Each structure stands twice: as C-alpha cells, then as structure tokens.
Coordinates of N, CA and C in Angstrom, one line a residue:
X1 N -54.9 -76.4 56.0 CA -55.9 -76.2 54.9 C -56.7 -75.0 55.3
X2 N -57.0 -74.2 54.3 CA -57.5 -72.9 54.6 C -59.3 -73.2 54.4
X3 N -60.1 -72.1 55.0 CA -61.4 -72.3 54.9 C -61.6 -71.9 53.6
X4 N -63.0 -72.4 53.3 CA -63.4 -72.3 52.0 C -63.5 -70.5 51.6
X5 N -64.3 -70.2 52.9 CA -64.6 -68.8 52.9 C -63.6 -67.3 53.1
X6 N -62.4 -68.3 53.4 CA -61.1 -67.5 53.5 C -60.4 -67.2 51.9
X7 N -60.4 -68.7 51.2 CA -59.7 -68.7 50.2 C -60.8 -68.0 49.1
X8 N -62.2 -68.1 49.5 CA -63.0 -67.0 48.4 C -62.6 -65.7 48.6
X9 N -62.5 -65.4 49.7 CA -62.2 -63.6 50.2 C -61.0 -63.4 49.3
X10 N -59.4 -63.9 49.6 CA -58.7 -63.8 49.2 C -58.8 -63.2 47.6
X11 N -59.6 -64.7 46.7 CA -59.9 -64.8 45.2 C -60.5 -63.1 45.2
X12 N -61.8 -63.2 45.3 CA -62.4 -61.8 45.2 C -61.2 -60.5 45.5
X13 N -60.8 -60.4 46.8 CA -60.1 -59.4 46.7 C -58.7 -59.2 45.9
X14 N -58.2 -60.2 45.3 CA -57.2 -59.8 44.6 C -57.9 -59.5 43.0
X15 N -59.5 -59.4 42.7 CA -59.7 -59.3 41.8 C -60.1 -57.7 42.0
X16 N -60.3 -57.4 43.3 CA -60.8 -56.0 43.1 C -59.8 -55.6 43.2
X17 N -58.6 -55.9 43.5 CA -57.5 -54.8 43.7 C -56.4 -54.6 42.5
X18 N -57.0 -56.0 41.7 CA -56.5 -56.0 40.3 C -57.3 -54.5 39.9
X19 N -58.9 -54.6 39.5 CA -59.7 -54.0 39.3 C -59.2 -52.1 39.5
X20 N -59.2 -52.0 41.1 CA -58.3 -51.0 41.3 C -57.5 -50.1 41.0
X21 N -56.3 -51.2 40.6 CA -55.3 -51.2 40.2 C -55.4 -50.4 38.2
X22 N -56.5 -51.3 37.7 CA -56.4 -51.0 36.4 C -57.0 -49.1 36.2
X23 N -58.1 -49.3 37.1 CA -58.6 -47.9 37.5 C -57.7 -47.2 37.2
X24 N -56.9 -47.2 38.5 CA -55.6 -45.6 38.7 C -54.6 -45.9 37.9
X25 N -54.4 -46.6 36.9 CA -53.6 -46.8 35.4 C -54.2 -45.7 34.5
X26 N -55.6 -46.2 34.4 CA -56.6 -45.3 33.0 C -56.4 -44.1 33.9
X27 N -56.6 -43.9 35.1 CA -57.2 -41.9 35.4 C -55.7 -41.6 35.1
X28 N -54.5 -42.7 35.4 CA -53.6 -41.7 35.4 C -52.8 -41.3 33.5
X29 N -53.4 -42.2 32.9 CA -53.2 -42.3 31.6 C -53.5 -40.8 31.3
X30 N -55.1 -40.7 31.5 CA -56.0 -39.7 31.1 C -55.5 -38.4 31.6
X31 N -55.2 -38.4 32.8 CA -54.7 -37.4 33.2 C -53.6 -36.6 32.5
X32 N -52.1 -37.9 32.0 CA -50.8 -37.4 31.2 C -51.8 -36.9 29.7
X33 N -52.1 -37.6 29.0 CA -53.2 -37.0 28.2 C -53.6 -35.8 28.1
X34 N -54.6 -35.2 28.9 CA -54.9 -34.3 29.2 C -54.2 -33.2 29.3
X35 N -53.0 -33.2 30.4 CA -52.1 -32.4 30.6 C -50.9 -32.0 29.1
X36 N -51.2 -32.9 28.6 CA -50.4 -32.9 26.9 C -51.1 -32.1 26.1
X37 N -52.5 -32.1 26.2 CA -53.3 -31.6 25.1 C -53.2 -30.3 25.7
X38 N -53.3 -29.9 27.0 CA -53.1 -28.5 27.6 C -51.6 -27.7 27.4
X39 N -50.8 -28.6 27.5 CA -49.2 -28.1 26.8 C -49.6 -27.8 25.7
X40 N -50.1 -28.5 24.8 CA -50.1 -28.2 23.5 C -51.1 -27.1 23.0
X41 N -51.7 -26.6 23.7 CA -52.9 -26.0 23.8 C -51.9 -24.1 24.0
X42 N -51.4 -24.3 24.8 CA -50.6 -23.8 26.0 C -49.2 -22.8 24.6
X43 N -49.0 -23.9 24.6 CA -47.8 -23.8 23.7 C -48.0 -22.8 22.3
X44 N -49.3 -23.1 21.7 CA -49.9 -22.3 20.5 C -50.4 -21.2 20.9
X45 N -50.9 -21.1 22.2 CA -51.0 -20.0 22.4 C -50.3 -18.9 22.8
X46 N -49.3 -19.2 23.3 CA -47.9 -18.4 23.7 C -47.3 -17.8 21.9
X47 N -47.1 -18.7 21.1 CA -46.6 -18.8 19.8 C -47.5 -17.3 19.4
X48 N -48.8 -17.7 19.0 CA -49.5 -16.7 18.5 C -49.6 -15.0 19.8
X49 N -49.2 -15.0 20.6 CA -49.3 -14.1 21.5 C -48.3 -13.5 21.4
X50 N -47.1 -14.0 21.1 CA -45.6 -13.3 20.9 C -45.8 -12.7 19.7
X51 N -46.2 -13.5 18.5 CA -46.4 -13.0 17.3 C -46.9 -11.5 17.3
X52 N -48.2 -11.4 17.8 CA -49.1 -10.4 18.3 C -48.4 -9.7 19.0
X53 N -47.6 -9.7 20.4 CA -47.0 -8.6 20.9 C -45.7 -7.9 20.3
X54 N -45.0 -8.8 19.5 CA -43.8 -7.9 18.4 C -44.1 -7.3 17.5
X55 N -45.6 -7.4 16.6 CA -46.3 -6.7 16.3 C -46.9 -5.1 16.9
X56 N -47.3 -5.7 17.9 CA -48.2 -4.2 18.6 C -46.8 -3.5 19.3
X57 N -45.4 -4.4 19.8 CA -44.4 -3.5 19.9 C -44.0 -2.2 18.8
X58 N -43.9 -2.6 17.7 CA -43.2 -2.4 16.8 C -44.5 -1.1 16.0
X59 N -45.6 -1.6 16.1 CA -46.0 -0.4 15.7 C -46.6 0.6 16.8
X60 N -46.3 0.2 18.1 CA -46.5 0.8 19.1 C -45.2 2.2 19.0
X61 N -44.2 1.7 18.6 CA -43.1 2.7 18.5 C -43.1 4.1 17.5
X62 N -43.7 3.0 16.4 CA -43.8 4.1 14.7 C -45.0 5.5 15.5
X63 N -46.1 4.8 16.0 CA -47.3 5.1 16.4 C -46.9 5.9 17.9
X64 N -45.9 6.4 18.5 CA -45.5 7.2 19.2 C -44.7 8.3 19.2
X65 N -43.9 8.3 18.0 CA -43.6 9.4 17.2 C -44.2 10.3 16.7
X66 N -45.1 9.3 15.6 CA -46.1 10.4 14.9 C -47.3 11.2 16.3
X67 N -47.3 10.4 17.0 CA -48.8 10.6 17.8 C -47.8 12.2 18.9
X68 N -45.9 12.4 19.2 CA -46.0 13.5 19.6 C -45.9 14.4 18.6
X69 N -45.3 14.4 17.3 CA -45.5 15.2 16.6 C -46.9 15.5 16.1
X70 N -48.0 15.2 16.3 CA -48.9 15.5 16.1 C -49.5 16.3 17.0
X71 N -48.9 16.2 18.3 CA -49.0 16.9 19.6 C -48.5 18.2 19.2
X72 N -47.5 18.3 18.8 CA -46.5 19.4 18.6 C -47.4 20.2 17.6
X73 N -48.0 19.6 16.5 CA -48.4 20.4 15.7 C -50.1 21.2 16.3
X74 N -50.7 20.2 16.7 CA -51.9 20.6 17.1 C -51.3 21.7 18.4
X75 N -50.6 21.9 19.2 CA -50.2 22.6 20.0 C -49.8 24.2 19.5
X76 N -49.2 24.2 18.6 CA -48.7 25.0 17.9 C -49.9 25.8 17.2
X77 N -50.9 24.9 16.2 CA -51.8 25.5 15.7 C -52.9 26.2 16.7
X78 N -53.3 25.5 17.9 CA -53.8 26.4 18.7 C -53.8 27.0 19.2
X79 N -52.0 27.5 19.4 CA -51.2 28.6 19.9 C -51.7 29.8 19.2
X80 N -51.5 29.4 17.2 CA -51.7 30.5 16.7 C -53.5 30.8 17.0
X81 N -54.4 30.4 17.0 CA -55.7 30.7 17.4 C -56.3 31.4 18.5
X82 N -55.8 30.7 19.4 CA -55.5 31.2 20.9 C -54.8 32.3 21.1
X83 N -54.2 32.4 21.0 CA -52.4 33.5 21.3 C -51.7 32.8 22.1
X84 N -51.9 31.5 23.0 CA -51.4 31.5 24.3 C -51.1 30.3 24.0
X85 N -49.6 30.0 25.0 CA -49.2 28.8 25.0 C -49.8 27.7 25.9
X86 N -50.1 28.3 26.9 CA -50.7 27.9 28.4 C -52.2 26.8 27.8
X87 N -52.8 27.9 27.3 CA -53.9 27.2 26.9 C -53.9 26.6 25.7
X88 N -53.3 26.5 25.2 CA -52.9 25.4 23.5 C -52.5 24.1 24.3
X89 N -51.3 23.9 25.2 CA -51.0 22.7 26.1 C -52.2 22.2 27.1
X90 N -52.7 22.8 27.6 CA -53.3 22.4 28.2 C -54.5 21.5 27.7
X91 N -55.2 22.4 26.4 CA -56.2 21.5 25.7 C -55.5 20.2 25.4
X92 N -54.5 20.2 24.5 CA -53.8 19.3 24.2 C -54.3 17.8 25.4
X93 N -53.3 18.7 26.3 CA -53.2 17.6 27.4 C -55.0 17.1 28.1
X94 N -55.9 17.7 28.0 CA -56.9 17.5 28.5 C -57.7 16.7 28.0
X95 N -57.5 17.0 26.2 CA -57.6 15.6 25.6 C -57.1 14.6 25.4
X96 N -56.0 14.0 25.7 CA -55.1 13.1 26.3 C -55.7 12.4 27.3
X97 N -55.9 13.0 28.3 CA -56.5 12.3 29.5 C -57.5 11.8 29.5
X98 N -58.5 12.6 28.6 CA -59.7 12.1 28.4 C -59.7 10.7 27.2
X99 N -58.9 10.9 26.2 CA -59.2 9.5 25.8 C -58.0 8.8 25.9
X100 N -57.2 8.7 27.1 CA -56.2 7.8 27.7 C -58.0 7.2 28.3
X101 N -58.7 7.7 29.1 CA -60.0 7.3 29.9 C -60.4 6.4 29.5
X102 N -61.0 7.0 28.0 CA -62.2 6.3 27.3 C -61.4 4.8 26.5
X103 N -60.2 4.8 26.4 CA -59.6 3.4 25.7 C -59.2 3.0 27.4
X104 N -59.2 3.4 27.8 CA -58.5 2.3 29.7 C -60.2 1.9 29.9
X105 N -60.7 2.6 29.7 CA -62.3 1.9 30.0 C -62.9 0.7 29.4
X106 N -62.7 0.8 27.6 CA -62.4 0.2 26.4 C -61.8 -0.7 26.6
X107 N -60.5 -1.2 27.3 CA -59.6 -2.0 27.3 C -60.3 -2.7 28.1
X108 N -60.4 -2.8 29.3 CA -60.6 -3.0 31.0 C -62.2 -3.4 30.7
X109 N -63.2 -3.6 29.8 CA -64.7 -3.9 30.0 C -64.3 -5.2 28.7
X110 N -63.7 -5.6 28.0 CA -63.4 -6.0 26.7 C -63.2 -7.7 27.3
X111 N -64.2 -8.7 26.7 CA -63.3 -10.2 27.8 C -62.1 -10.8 26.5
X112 N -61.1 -11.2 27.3 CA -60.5 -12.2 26.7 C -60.6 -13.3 26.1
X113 N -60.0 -13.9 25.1 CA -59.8 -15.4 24.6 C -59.6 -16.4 25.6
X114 N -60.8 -17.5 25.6 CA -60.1 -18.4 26.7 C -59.4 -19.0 26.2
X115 N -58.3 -19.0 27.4 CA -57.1 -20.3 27.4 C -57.4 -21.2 27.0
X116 N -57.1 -22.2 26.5 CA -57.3 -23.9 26.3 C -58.5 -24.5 26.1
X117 N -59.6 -24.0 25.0 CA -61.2 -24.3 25.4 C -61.3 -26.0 25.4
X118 N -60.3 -26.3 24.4 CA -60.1 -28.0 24.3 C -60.3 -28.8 25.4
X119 N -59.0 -28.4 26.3 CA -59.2 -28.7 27.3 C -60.1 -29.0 28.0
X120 N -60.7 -27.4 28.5 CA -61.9 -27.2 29.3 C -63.2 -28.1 29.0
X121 N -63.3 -28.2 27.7 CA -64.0 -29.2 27.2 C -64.1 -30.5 27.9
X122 N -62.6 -31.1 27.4 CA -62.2 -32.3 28.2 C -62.4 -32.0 29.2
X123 N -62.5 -31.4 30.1 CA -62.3 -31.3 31.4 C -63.9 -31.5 32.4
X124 N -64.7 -30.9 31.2 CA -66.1 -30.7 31.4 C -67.1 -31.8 31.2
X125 N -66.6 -32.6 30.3 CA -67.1 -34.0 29.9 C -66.7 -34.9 30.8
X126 N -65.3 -35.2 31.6 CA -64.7 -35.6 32.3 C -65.8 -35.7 34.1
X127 N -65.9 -34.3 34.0 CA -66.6 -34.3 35.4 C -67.7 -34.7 35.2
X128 N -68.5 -34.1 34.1 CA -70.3 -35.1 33.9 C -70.2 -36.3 33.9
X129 N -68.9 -37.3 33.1 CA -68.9 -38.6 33.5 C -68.8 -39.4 35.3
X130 N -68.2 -38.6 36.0 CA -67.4 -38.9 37.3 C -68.8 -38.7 37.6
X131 N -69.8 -38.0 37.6 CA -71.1 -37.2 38.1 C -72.0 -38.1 38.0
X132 N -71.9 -38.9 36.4 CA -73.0 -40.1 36.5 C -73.0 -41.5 36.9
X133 N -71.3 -41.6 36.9 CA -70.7 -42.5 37.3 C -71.2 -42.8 39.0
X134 N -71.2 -41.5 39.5 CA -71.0 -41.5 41.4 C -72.6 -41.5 41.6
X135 N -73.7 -41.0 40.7 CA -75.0 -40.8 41.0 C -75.1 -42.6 40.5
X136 N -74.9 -43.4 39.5 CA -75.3 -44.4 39.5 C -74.9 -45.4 40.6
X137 N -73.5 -45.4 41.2 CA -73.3 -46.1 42.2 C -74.2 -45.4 43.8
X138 N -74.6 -44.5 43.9 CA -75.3 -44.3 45.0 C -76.9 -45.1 44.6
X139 N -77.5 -45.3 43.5 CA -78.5 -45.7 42.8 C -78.6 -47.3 43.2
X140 N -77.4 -47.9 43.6 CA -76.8 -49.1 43.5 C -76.9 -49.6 44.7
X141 N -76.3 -48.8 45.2 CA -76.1 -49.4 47.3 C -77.7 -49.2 47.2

C-alpha cells in the first residue's frame, strides 16, 4: 500500500506534466503558425521583387543605349565648341562620375521595405506576452 503523500505527489505531478505537455503543443503550434505566415509573407515578397527586377532589367537595357548615344552626341557637340576631343571626353566623363556619386549616395542613404512587418508584429506581441507572463510569475513566488 502506498503512502497517502506518495500517491498525492504522483496525482499532482502527472497533472503538471500533463499541463507541460499541453504547453509545448500550443508554443509549438504557434511557432508552425508563425513560420507559415512568414513563408507566406516571404513568398509575396519575392513575387513582387521579381516583378520589379524584370522590369528595372528591361528598361535598364532600352535606358543604356539611349544614355551612350547621348554620350556620343553630347561629346561630339562639345567637340564642335571646344575644338578638342580630349576635352569634350573628358567633361563628358567627369560628369558621369559625378552623378554616378550623387545617385550611389542617393541609393546607399534611402531605407528599405521591411521584410514581413506581419510577422514582426506577431513576433512583438508574442514577446510582451512571454514578458508579462515571466514578470507575473516572479510577482507570484
């Protein structure tokens, strides 16, 4: 015959480990969850990015033609102004460099779209919960 105080321990702990147990079911539920809404998240944004880059390919191309013949001609015309080839290329090229600069500066200070704000959301609410959750059981002991 077992003690009374043995077969209570037992009772209780198979309730906490039930308890436990249900725990790391729901985080892990929430977790596949999560990680789905971030695929999905994930996924639209790759979609619309490609869209956008076969775009900027395509008129990146048209827009590199015209931009040396334009070279050619502005070179040419300042040949005739100038007299000199030397110095007609060279301006050319000096303005080139200079607003290759001013757009790489342009580009490079500019922030991005965040990734997955859904997520982050979730992700944000998730930790304030865990936060009040851990400050109310310290409240407790």
């Amino acid at each position: 015959m077992k003690p009374k105080v043995l077969t209570t321990l037992q009772e209780q702990g198979g309730s906490a480990l039930s308890d436990a147990k249900k725990t790391v079911r729901y985080i892990v539920n929430h977790a596949g969850s999560l990680l789905a809404l971030l695929r999905l998240e994930l996924g639209e944004y790759i979609g619309q990015q490609r869209a956008r880059l076969s775009l900027l390919a395509a008129a990146c191309f048209f827009f590199f033609f015209s931009y040396l013949a334009a070279c050619v001609f502005v070179c040419l015309l300042l040949q005739a102004l100038l007299g000199s080839w030397l110095w007609a290329v060279g301006l050319v090229g000096l303005f080139n460099v200079v607003m290759g600069g001013v757009l790489l500066l342009a580009a490079w200070s500019r922030k991005s779209a965040a990734v997955a704000p859904v997520t982050r959301q979730e992700l944000q609410k998730d930790w304030e919960c865990l936060n009040i959750l851990l400050n109310k059981e310290k409240t407790n002991s």
